[in-house]
Amino acid sequence: MGAQAKSPEAFDLTQASWGEVRQHDLYHMAILPWGATEPHNGHLPYCTDMILSRAIACEVAAAVQKEGLHVMVLPGIPLGSQNPGQTSLPFCLHTSQATQYAILQDIVSSLERCGVQRLLIINGHGGNSFKGMIRDLAVQKPDFMIVESDWYAFIPRKDYFEEQVDDHAGEQETSVMMHYHPQWAKMEYATDGAARTFAIEGLRTKAGWLPRDWSRISADTGVGNPLKASAEKGARYARAVVDALSRLVTDLCTKNIYP
Ligand SMILES: [Zn+2]
């Protein structure tokens, strides 16, 4: 086969070939989906947080491509920081901050070598915390921009979902999985995600913080009820997230950050 027209698939590095990638001399930005590997109640995949971040990232890249921007979605990182109690469950993979920072530094260096100076991390795991790493890199590499987004957290959930307590494998995450990958929401294994909180008031009010012992707060690893989830709710919420992140990426690639 000879040279092909520019491929619309060339924004997803998991499936893109070099033959497609090299047709674009410039990529304006990279998106890094970041998740975790851990039980999600009985019904969602261990890699849910990476899978959903990746699905959203690919839709964002496709949307901005229509506006002439080339954004590459990097392979998702399925390695997250885990709470005590989760870590005792089979195949729950805990990754230290030092490991995550080393991965991020190597990715930033690799992007710099190919002339990409902007990175959006789309994070799907509440236990991950990138702000300190991003501050360090902002000091070390002032010409490289890293923006982080917790996709599940910046649009008010109450406008889309019924459940108010919904931290992990509940109505929100299950609905979004039903939208993108319905075959991976194995509802026959789902239970109600009932969760307890701390006995100490100052921990409940967040006067002080410590990581929750997951085995003490949840019997099924879930925090939030997945039984009210639906693909329709997930589609509506994912649309709002993708629209907002597409605007953000477009602005980051085309506008000055400060007035
Ligand atoms: Zn999750």
PDB file of C-alpha atoms and ligand atoms in Angstrom:
ATOM      1  CA  MET A   1       0.000   0.000   0.000  1.00  0.00           C
ATOM      2  CA  GLY A   2       1.242   3.508  -0.777  1.00  0.00           C
ATOM      3  CA  ALA A   3       0.952   6.653   1.298  1.00  0.00           C
ATOM      4  CA  GLN A   4      -2.488   7.095   2.803  1.00  0.00           C
ATOM      5  CA  ALA A   5      -4.459  10.204   3.596  1.00  0.00           C
ATOM      6  CA  LYS A   6      -4.053  11.537   7.131  1.00  0.00           C
ATOM      7  CA  SER A   7      -5.715   9.075   9.417  1.00  0.00           C
ATOM      8  CA  PRO A   8      -8.337  10.151  11.958  1.00  0.00           C
ATOM      9  CA  GLU A   9      -7.055   7.288  14.133  1.00  0.00           C
ATOM     10  CA  ALA A  10      -3.651   8.867  14.594  1.00  0.00           C
ATOM     11  CA  PHE A  11      -4.594  10.449  17.919  1.00  0.00           C
ATOM     12  CA  ASP A  12      -4.605   7.186  19.899  1.00  0.00           C
ATOM     13  CA  LEU A  13      -1.070   5.902  20.430  1.00  0.00           C
ATOM     14  CA  THR A  14      -2.323   2.534  21.666  1.00  0.00           C
ATOM     15  CA  GLN A  15      -3.386   1.704  18.117  1.00  0.00           C
ATOM     16  CA  ALA A  16      -1.650   4.309  15.949  1.00  0.00           C
ATOM     17  CA  SER A  17       1.212   3.187  13.707  1.00  0.00           C
ATOM     18  CA  TRP A  18       4.348   5.178  12.923  1.00  0.00           C
ATOM     19  CA  GLY A  19       3.148   5.385   9.333  1.00  0.00           C
ATOM     20  CA  GLU A  20       0.174   7.382  10.544  1.00  0.00           C
ATOM     21  CA  VAL A  21       1.954   9.383  13.228  1.00  0.00           C
ATOM     22  CA  ARG A  22       4.736  10.625  10.937  1.00  0.00           C
ATOM     23  CA  GLN A  23       2.195  12.221   8.599  1.00  0.00           C
ATOM     24  CA  HIS A  24       1.780  14.982  11.165  1.00  0.00           C
ATOM     25  CA  ASP A  25       4.860  17.145  11.702  1.00  0.00           C
ATOM     26  CA  LEU A  26       3.354  18.760  14.761  1.00  0.00           C
ATOM     27  CA  TYR A  27       1.409  17.485  17.758  1.00  0.00           C
ATOM     28  CA  HIS A  28       0.114  20.381  19.811  1.00  0.00           C
ATOM     29  CA  MET A  29      -0.323  18.426  23.017  1.00  0.00           C
ATOM     30  CA  ALA A  30      -0.302  14.969  24.565  1.00  0.00           C
ATOM     31  CA  ILE A  31      -2.943  13.534  26.867  1.00  0.00           C
ATOM     32  CA  LEU A  32      -1.971  10.949  29.449  1.00  0.00           C
ATOM     33  CA  PRO A  33      -4.800   8.848  30.894  1.00  0.00           C
ATOM     34  CA  TRP A  34      -3.850   7.742  34.428  1.00  0.00           C
ATOM     35  CA  GLY A  35      -5.733   5.274  36.584  1.00  0.00           C
ATOM     36  CA  ALA A  36      -5.133   2.436  39.006  1.00  0.00           C
ATOM     37  CA  THR A  37      -5.496  -1.333  39.329  1.00  0.00           C
ATOM     38  CA  GLU A  38      -7.845  -2.234  42.161  1.00  0.00           C
ATOM     39  CA  PRO A  39     -11.177  -3.930  42.899  1.00  0.00           C
ATOM     40  CA  HIS A  40     -14.220  -1.831  41.979  1.00  0.00           C
ATOM     41  CA  ASN A  41     -17.106  -3.396  43.915  1.00  0.00           C
ATOM     42  CA  GLY A  42     -17.807  -6.831  42.380  1.00  0.00           C
ATOM     43  CA  HIS A  43     -18.730  -5.673  38.908  1.00  0.00           C
ATOM     44  CA  LEU A  44     -16.284  -3.211  37.309  1.00  0.00           C
ATOM     45  CA  PRO A  45     -12.835  -4.066  35.891  1.00  0.00           C
ATOM     46  CA  TYR A  46      -9.726  -3.626  38.017  1.00  0.00           C
ATOM     47  CA  CYS A  47      -8.454  -1.134  35.434  1.00  0.00           C
ATOM     48  CA  THR A  48     -11.669   0.944  35.380  1.00  0.00           C
ATOM     49  CA  ASP A  49      -9.922   4.200  36.282  1.00  0.00           C
ATOM     50  CA  MET A  50      -7.499   3.930  33.366  1.00  0.00           C
ATOM     51  CA  ILE A  51     -10.159   2.600  30.951  1.00  0.00           C
ATOM     52  CA  LEU A  52     -12.532   5.524  31.566  1.00  0.00           C
ATOM     53  CA  SER A  53      -9.789   8.160  31.528  1.00  0.00           C
ATOM     54  CA  ARG A  54      -8.634   6.719  28.198  1.00  0.00           C
ATOM     55  CA  ALA A  55     -12.125   6.666  26.699  1.00  0.00           C
ATOM     56  CA  ILE A  56     -12.635  10.316  27.639  1.00  0.00           C
ATOM     57  CA  ALA A  57      -9.163  11.276  26.391  1.00  0.00           C
ATOM     58  CA  CYS A  58      -9.809   9.699  22.978  1.00  0.00           C
ATOM     59  CA  GLU A  59     -13.099  11.586  22.603  1.00  0.00           C
ATOM     60  CA  VAL A  60     -11.387  14.837  23.523  1.00  0.00           C
ATOM     61  CA  ALA A  61      -8.613  14.212  20.985  1.00  0.00           C
ATOM     62  CA  ALA A  62     -11.176  13.388  18.287  1.00  0.00           C
ATOM     63  CA  ALA A  63     -13.158  16.545  19.074  1.00  0.00           C
ATOM     64  CA  VAL A  64     -10.177  18.903  18.898  1.00  0.00           C
ATOM     65  CA  GLN A  65      -8.917  17.216  15.732  1.00  0.00           C
ATOM     66  CA  LYS A  66     -12.035  18.576  14.017  1.00  0.00           C
ATOM     67  CA  GLU A  67     -10.704  22.040  14.878  1.00  0.00           C
ATOM     68  CA  GLY A  68      -7.336  21.290  13.296  1.00  0.00           C
ATOM     69  CA  LEU A  69      -5.480  20.443  16.512  1.00  0.00           C
ATOM     70  CA  HIS A  70      -3.393  17.289  16.724  1.00  0.00           C
ATOM     71  CA  VAL A  71      -3.387  15.841  20.203  1.00  0.00           C
ATOM     72  CA  MET A  72      -1.899  12.426  20.980  1.00  0.00           C
ATOM     73  CA  VAL A  73      -3.472  10.198  23.620  1.00  0.00           C
ATOM     74  CA  LEU A  74      -0.632   8.251  25.233  1.00  0.00           C
ATOM     75  CA  PRO A  75      -1.123   4.681  26.470  1.00  0.00           C
ATOM     76  CA  GLY A  76      -2.931   4.751  29.809  1.00  0.00           C
ATOM     77  CA  ILE A  77      -0.998   4.241  33.044  1.00  0.00           C
ATOM     78  CA  PRO A  78      -2.868   1.699  35.177  1.00  0.00           C
ATOM     79  CA  LEU A  79      -0.679   2.190  38.274  1.00  0.00           C
ATOM     80  CA  GLY A  80      -2.182   4.136  41.166  1.00  0.00           C
ATOM     81  CA  SER A  81      -1.725   4.908  44.834  1.00  0.00           C
ATOM     82  CA  GLN A  82      -3.868   2.654  47.036  1.00  0.00           C
ATOM     83  CA  ASN A  83      -5.437   2.854  50.476  1.00  0.00           C
ATOM     84  CA  PRO A  84      -4.762   0.470  53.336  1.00  0.00           C
ATOM     85  CA  GLY A  85      -7.375  -2.266  53.267  1.00  0.00           C
ATOM     86  CA  GLN A  86      -7.622  -2.224  49.469  1.00  0.00           C
ATOM     87  CA  THR A  87      -4.001  -3.362  49.239  1.00  0.00           C
ATOM     88  CA  SER A  88      -4.742  -6.668  50.989  1.00  0.00           C
ATOM     89  CA  LEU A  89      -7.141  -7.720  48.219  1.00  0.00           C
ATOM     90  CA  PRO A  90      -5.896  -9.939  45.377  1.00  0.00           C
ATOM     91  CA  PHE A  91      -4.056  -8.159  42.560  1.00  0.00           C
ATOM     92  CA  CYS A  92      -4.582  -4.674  43.980  1.00  0.00           C
ATOM     93  CA  LEU A  93      -1.437  -2.924  42.715  1.00  0.00           C
ATOM     94  CA  HIS A  94      -0.088  -0.123  44.875  1.00  0.00           C
ATOM     95  CA  THR A  95       2.386   2.217  43.217  1.00  0.00           C
ATOM     96  CA  SER A  96       4.403   4.640  45.327  1.00  0.00           C
ATOM     97  CA  GLN A  97       4.583   8.378  44.687  1.00  0.00           C
ATOM     98  CA  ALA A  98       8.267   7.917  43.785  1.00  0.00           C
ATOM     99  CA  THR A  99       7.387   5.379  41.076  1.00  0.00           C
ATOM    100  CA  GLN A 100       4.620   7.564  39.691  1.00  0.00           C
ATOM    101  CA  TYR A 101       6.923  10.580  39.644  1.00  0.00           C
ATOM    102  CA  ALA A 102       9.627   8.578  37.847  1.00  0.00           C
ATOM    103  CA  ILE A 103       7.087   7.510  35.195  1.00  0.00           C
ATOM    104  CA  LEU A 104       5.881  11.087  34.752  1.00  0.00           C
ATOM    105  CA  GLN A 105       9.435  12.460  34.463  1.00  0.00           C
ATOM    106  CA  ASP A 106      10.340   9.896  31.794  1.00  0.00           C
ATOM    107  CA  ILE A 107       7.192  10.648  29.809  1.00  0.00           C
ATOM    108  CA  VAL A 108       7.847  14.397  29.967  1.00  0.00           C
ATOM    109  CA  SER A 109      11.440  13.862  28.768  1.00  0.00           C
ATOM    110  CA  SER A 110      10.217  11.641  25.917  1.00  0.00           C
ATOM    111  CA  LEU A 111       7.677  14.256  24.834  1.00  0.00           C
ATOM    112  CA  GLU A 112      10.310  17.000  24.934  1.00  0.00           C
ATOM    113  CA  ARG A 113      12.500  14.962  22.579  1.00  0.00           C
ATOM    114  CA  CYS A 114       9.727  14.917  19.972  1.00  0.00           C
ATOM    115  CA  GLY A 115       8.914  18.601  20.374  1.00  0.00           C
ATOM    116  CA  VAL A 116       5.706  18.298  22.416  1.00  0.00           C
ATOM    117  CA  GLN A 117       5.677  20.847  25.269  1.00  0.00           C
ATOM    118  CA  ARG A 118       2.152  20.428  26.655  1.00  0.00           C
ATOM    119  CA  LEU A 119       0.664  17.539  28.609  1.00  0.00           C
ATOM    120  CA  LEU A 120      -2.809  17.004  30.046  1.00  0.00           C
ATOM    121  CA  ILE A 121      -3.087  14.234  32.633  1.00  0.00           C
ATOM    122  CA  ILE A 122      -6.659  12.900  32.757  1.00  0.00           C
ATOM    123  CA  ASN A 123      -6.790  11.165  36.119  1.00  0.00           C
ATOM    124  CA  GLY A 124      -9.481   8.632  37.011  1.00  0.00           C
ATOM    125  CA  HIS A 125      -8.356   7.573  40.491  1.00  0.00           C
ATOM    126  CA  GLY A 126      -9.103   9.517  43.657  1.00  0.00           C
ATOM    127  CA  GLY A 127      -6.007   8.179  45.433  1.00  0.00           C
ATOM    128  CA  ASN A 128      -3.634   9.685  42.873  1.00  0.00           C
ATOM    129  CA  SER A 129      -2.157  13.070  43.610  1.00  0.00           C
ATOM    130  CA  PHE A 130      -0.079  14.817  40.964  1.00  0.00           C
ATOM    131  CA  LYS A 131      -0.014  18.421  42.168  1.00  0.00           C
ATOM    132  CA  GLY A 132       3.311  18.173  44.019  1.00  0.00           C
ATOM    133  CA  MET A 133       4.942  16.441  41.057  1.00  0.00           C
ATOM    134  CA  ILE A 134       3.578  19.035  38.636  1.00  0.00           C
ATOM    135  CA  ARG A 135       4.875  21.885  40.832  1.00  0.00           C
ATOM    136  CA  ASP A 136       8.332  20.282  40.933  1.00  0.00           C
ATOM    137  CA  LEU A 137       8.375  19.874  37.157  1.00  0.00           C
ATOM    138  CA  ALA A 138       7.061  23.410  36.617  1.00  0.00           C
ATOM    139  CA  VAL A 139      10.127  24.706  38.485  1.00  0.00           C
ATOM    140  CA  GLN A 140      12.553  22.340  36.737  1.00  0.00           C
ATOM    141  CA  LYS A 141      11.091  22.725  33.242  1.00  0.00           C
ATOM    142  CA  PRO A 142       9.451  26.151  32.955  1.00  0.00           C
ATOM    143  CA  ASP A 143       8.831  25.708  29.211  1.00  0.00           C
ATOM    144  CA  PHE A 144       6.906  22.460  29.660  1.00  0.00           C
ATOM    145  CA  MET A 145       3.237  22.771  30.660  1.00  0.00           C
ATOM    146  CA  ILE A 146       1.448  20.051  32.613  1.00  0.00           C
ATOM    147  CA  VAL A 147      -2.252  20.390  33.430  1.00  0.00           C
ATOM    148  CA  GLU A 148      -4.097  17.797  35.479  1.00  0.00           C
ATOM    149  CA  SER A 149      -7.822  17.011  35.443  1.00  0.00           C
ATOM    150  CA  ASP A 150      -9.762  14.653  37.683  1.00  0.00           C
ATOM    151  CA  TRP A 151     -12.462  13.914  35.112  1.00  0.00           C
ATOM    152  CA  TYR A 152     -14.951  12.652  37.699  1.00  0.00           C
ATOM    153  CA  ALA A 153     -14.735  15.659  39.999  1.00  0.00           C
ATOM    154  CA  PHE A 154     -15.163  19.005  38.258  1.00  0.00           C
ATOM    155  CA  ILE A 155     -18.753  18.795  37.007  1.00  0.00           C
ATOM    156  CA  PRO A 156     -21.375  18.784  39.778  1.00  0.00           C
ATOM    157  CA  ARG A 157     -22.560  15.212  40.123  1.00  0.00           C
ATOM    158  CA  LYS A 158     -25.922  16.226  41.556  1.00  0.00           C
ATOM    159  CA  ASP A 159     -27.084  17.464  38.136  1.00  0.00           C
ATOM    160  CA  TYR A 160     -26.588  14.017  36.612  1.00  0.00           C
ATOM    161  CA  PHE A 161     -26.883  11.356  39.329  1.00  0.00           C
ATOM    162  CA  GLU A 162     -29.168  10.485  42.240  1.00  0.00           C
ATOM    163  CA  GLU A 163     -26.630   9.261  44.790  1.00  0.00           C
ATOM    164  CA  GLN A 164     -24.781  11.844  46.906  1.00  0.00           C
ATOM    165  CA  VAL A 165     -22.174   9.491  48.409  1.00  0.00           C
ATOM    166  CA  ASP A 166     -20.393   8.097  45.365  1.00  0.00           C
ATOM    167  CA  ASP A 167     -16.638   7.726  45.688  1.00  0.00           C
ATOM    168  CA  HIS A 168     -15.799   4.403  44.129  1.00  0.00           C
ATOM    169  CA  ALA A 169     -17.594   2.057  41.720  1.00  0.00           C
ATOM    170  CA  GLY A 170     -20.918   3.749  42.455  1.00  0.00           C
ATOM    171  CA  GLU A 171     -23.628   5.216  40.244  1.00  0.00           C
ATOM    172  CA  GLN A 172     -21.302   7.679  38.484  1.00  0.00           C
ATOM    173  CA  GLU A 173     -18.406   5.421  37.545  1.00  0.00           C
ATOM    174  CA  THR A 174     -20.677   2.486  36.699  1.00  0.00           C
ATOM    175  CA  SER A 175     -22.887   4.667  34.474  1.00  0.00           C
ATOM    176  CA  VAL A 176     -19.891   5.980  32.544  1.00  0.00           C
ATOM    177  CA  MET A 177     -18.587   2.410  32.095  1.00  0.00           C
ATOM    178  CA  MET A 178     -22.056   1.326  30.863  1.00  0.00           C
ATOM    179  CA  HIS A 179     -21.855   4.128  28.308  1.00  0.00           C
ATOM    180  CA  TYR A 180     -18.378   3.368  26.953  1.00  0.00           C
ATOM    181  CA  HIS A 181     -18.023  -0.379  27.532  1.00  0.00           C
ATOM    182  CA  PRO A 182     -21.348  -1.953  28.561  1.00  0.00           C
ATOM    183  CA  GLN A 183     -19.884  -5.457  28.413  1.00  0.00           C
ATOM    184  CA  TRP A 184     -17.495  -4.528  31.234  1.00  0.00           C
ATOM    185  CA  ALA A 185     -20.186  -3.484  33.731  1.00  0.00           C
ATOM    186  CA  LYS A 186     -20.916  -6.976  35.045  1.00  0.00           C
ATOM    187  CA  MET A 187     -23.962  -6.032  37.073  1.00  0.00           C
ATOM    188  CA  GLU A 188     -24.689  -9.585  38.199  1.00  0.00           C
ATOM    189  CA  TYR A 189     -21.720  -9.137  40.577  1.00  0.00           C
ATOM    190  CA  ALA A 190     -22.718  -5.669  41.831  1.00  0.00           C
ATOM    191  CA  THR A 191     -23.847  -5.000  45.398  1.00  0.00           C
ATOM    192  CA  ASP A 192     -25.007  -1.765  46.972  1.00  0.00           C
ATOM    193  CA  GLY A 193     -21.638  -0.179  47.831  1.00  0.00           C
ATOM    194  CA  ALA A 194     -22.809   0.750  51.329  1.00  0.00           C
ATOM    195  CA  ALA A 195     -19.990   2.521  53.149  1.00  0.00           C
ATOM    196  CA  ARG A 196     -19.162   3.732  56.643  1.00  0.00           C
ATOM    197  CA  THR A 197     -17.233   6.803  57.557  1.00  0.00           C
ATOM    198  CA  PHE A 198     -14.933   7.710  60.467  1.00  0.00           C
ATOM    199  CA  ALA A 199     -16.058   7.610  64.112  1.00  0.00           C
ATOM    200  CA  ILE A 200     -14.021  10.775  64.815  1.00  0.00           C
ATOM    201  CA  GLU A 201     -15.764  14.030  63.964  1.00  0.00           C
ATOM    202  CA  GLY A 202     -12.629  15.916  62.929  1.00  0.00           C
ATOM    203  CA  LEU A 203     -11.907  13.250  60.310  1.00  0.00           C
ATOM    204  CA  ARG A 204     -15.487  13.354  59.029  1.00  0.00           C
ATOM    205  CA  THR A 205     -15.375  17.150  58.724  1.00  0.00           C
ATOM    206  CA  LYS A 206     -11.882  16.978  57.173  1.00  0.00           C
ATOM    207  CA  ALA A 207     -10.362  19.085  59.955  1.00  0.00           C
ATOM    208  CA  GLY A 208      -7.726  16.380  59.625  1.00  0.00           C
ATOM    209  CA  TRP A 209      -7.046  13.829  56.917  1.00  0.00           C
ATOM    210  CA  LEU A 210      -5.683  10.295  56.795  1.00  0.00           C
ATOM    211  CA  PRO A 211      -6.253   7.600  54.174  1.00  0.00           C
ATOM    212  CA  ARG A 212      -9.375   5.569  54.836  1.00  0.00           C
ATOM    213  CA  ASP A 213      -8.812   1.905  55.665  1.00  0.00           C
ATOM    214  CA  TRP A 214     -10.931   0.465  52.876  1.00  0.00           C
ATOM    215  CA  SER A 215     -11.591  -2.804  54.683  1.00  0.00           C
ATOM    216  CA  ARG A 216     -13.149  -0.828  57.581  1.00  0.00           C
ATOM    217  CA  ILE A 217     -15.440   1.354  55.501  1.00  0.00           C
ATOM    218  CA  SER A 218     -16.747  -1.007  52.802  1.00  0.00           C
ATOM    219  CA  ALA A 219     -17.643  -4.687  52.672  1.00  0.00           C
ATOM    220  CA  ASP A 220     -17.761  -4.912  48.866  1.00  0.00           C
ATOM    221  CA  THR A 221     -14.929  -2.397  48.121  1.00  0.00           C
ATOM    222  CA  GLY A 222     -17.512   0.009  46.694  1.00  0.00           C
ATOM    223  CA  VAL A 223     -18.344   3.430  48.111  1.00  0.00           C
ATOM    224  CA  GLY A 224     -21.591   4.408  46.402  1.00  0.00           C
ATOM    225  CA  ASN A 225     -24.542   2.489  44.999  1.00  0.00           C
ATOM    226  CA  PRO A 226     -24.050   1.196  41.433  1.00  0.00           C
ATOM    227  CA  LEU A 227     -27.562  -0.262  41.269  1.00  0.00           C
ATOM    228  CA  LYS A 228     -28.966   3.111  40.138  1.00  0.00           C
ATOM    229  CA  ALA A 229     -26.496   3.361  37.248  1.00  0.00           C
ATOM    230  CA  SER A 230     -27.554   3.541  33.600  1.00  0.00           C
ATOM    231  CA  ALA A 231     -25.833   4.010  30.252  1.00  0.00           C
ATOM    232  CA  GLU A 232     -28.039   7.070  29.611  1.00  0.00           C
ATOM    233  CA  LYS A 233     -26.818   8.808  32.773  1.00  0.00           C
ATOM    234  CA  GLY A 234     -23.256   7.905  31.856  1.00  0.00           C
ATOM    235  CA  ALA A 235     -23.590   9.233  28.320  1.00  0.00           C
ATOM    236  CA  ARG A 236     -24.969  12.565  29.502  1.00  0.00           C
ATOM    237  CA  TYR A 237     -22.252  13.023  32.108  1.00  0.00           C
ATOM    238  CA  ALA A 238     -19.444  11.892  29.794  1.00  0.00           C
ATOM    239  CA  ARG A 239     -20.683  14.363  27.151  1.00  0.00           C
ATOM    240  CA  ALA A 240     -20.398  17.232  29.622  1.00  0.00           C
ATOM    241  CA  VAL A 241     -16.909  16.118  30.696  1.00  0.00           C
ATOM    242  CA  VAL A 242     -15.670  15.684  27.116  1.00  0.00           C
ATOM    243  CA  ASP A 243     -17.105  19.049  26.029  1.00  0.00           C
ATOM    244  CA  ALA A 244     -15.434  20.858  28.929  1.00  0.00           C
ATOM    245  CA  LEU A 245     -12.072  19.146  28.440  1.00  0.00           C
ATOM    246  CA  SER A 246     -12.191  19.726  24.678  1.00  0.00           C
ATOM    247  CA  ARG A 247     -12.641  23.452  25.295  1.00  0.00           C
ATOM    248  CA  LEU A 248      -9.797  23.360  27.809  1.00  0.00           C
ATOM    249  CA  VAL A 249      -7.424  21.596  25.402  1.00  0.00           C
ATOM    250  CA  THR A 250      -8.335  23.942  22.553  1.00  0.00           C
ATOM    251  CA  ASP A 251      -7.688  26.977  24.745  1.00  0.00           C
ATOM    252  CA  LEU A 252      -4.420  25.589  26.132  1.00  0.00           C
ATOM    253  CA  CYS A 253      -3.178  25.005  22.576  1.00  0.00           C
ATOM    254  CA  THR A 254      -4.311  28.308  21.102  1.00  0.00           C
ATOM    255  CA  LYS A 255      -4.466  31.000  23.807  1.00  0.00           C
ATOM    256  CA  ASN A 256      -2.248  32.690  26.345  1.00  0.00           C
ATOM    257  CA  ILE A 257      -2.865  31.383  29.857  1.00  0.00           C
ATOM    258  CA  TYR A 258      -2.768  34.857  31.420  1.00  0.00           C
ATOM    259  CA  PRO A 259      -4.320  38.112  30.226  1.00  0.00           C
TER     260      PRO A 259
HETATM  261 ZN    ZN B   1     -12.432   3.938  40.027  1.00  0.00          ZN
END
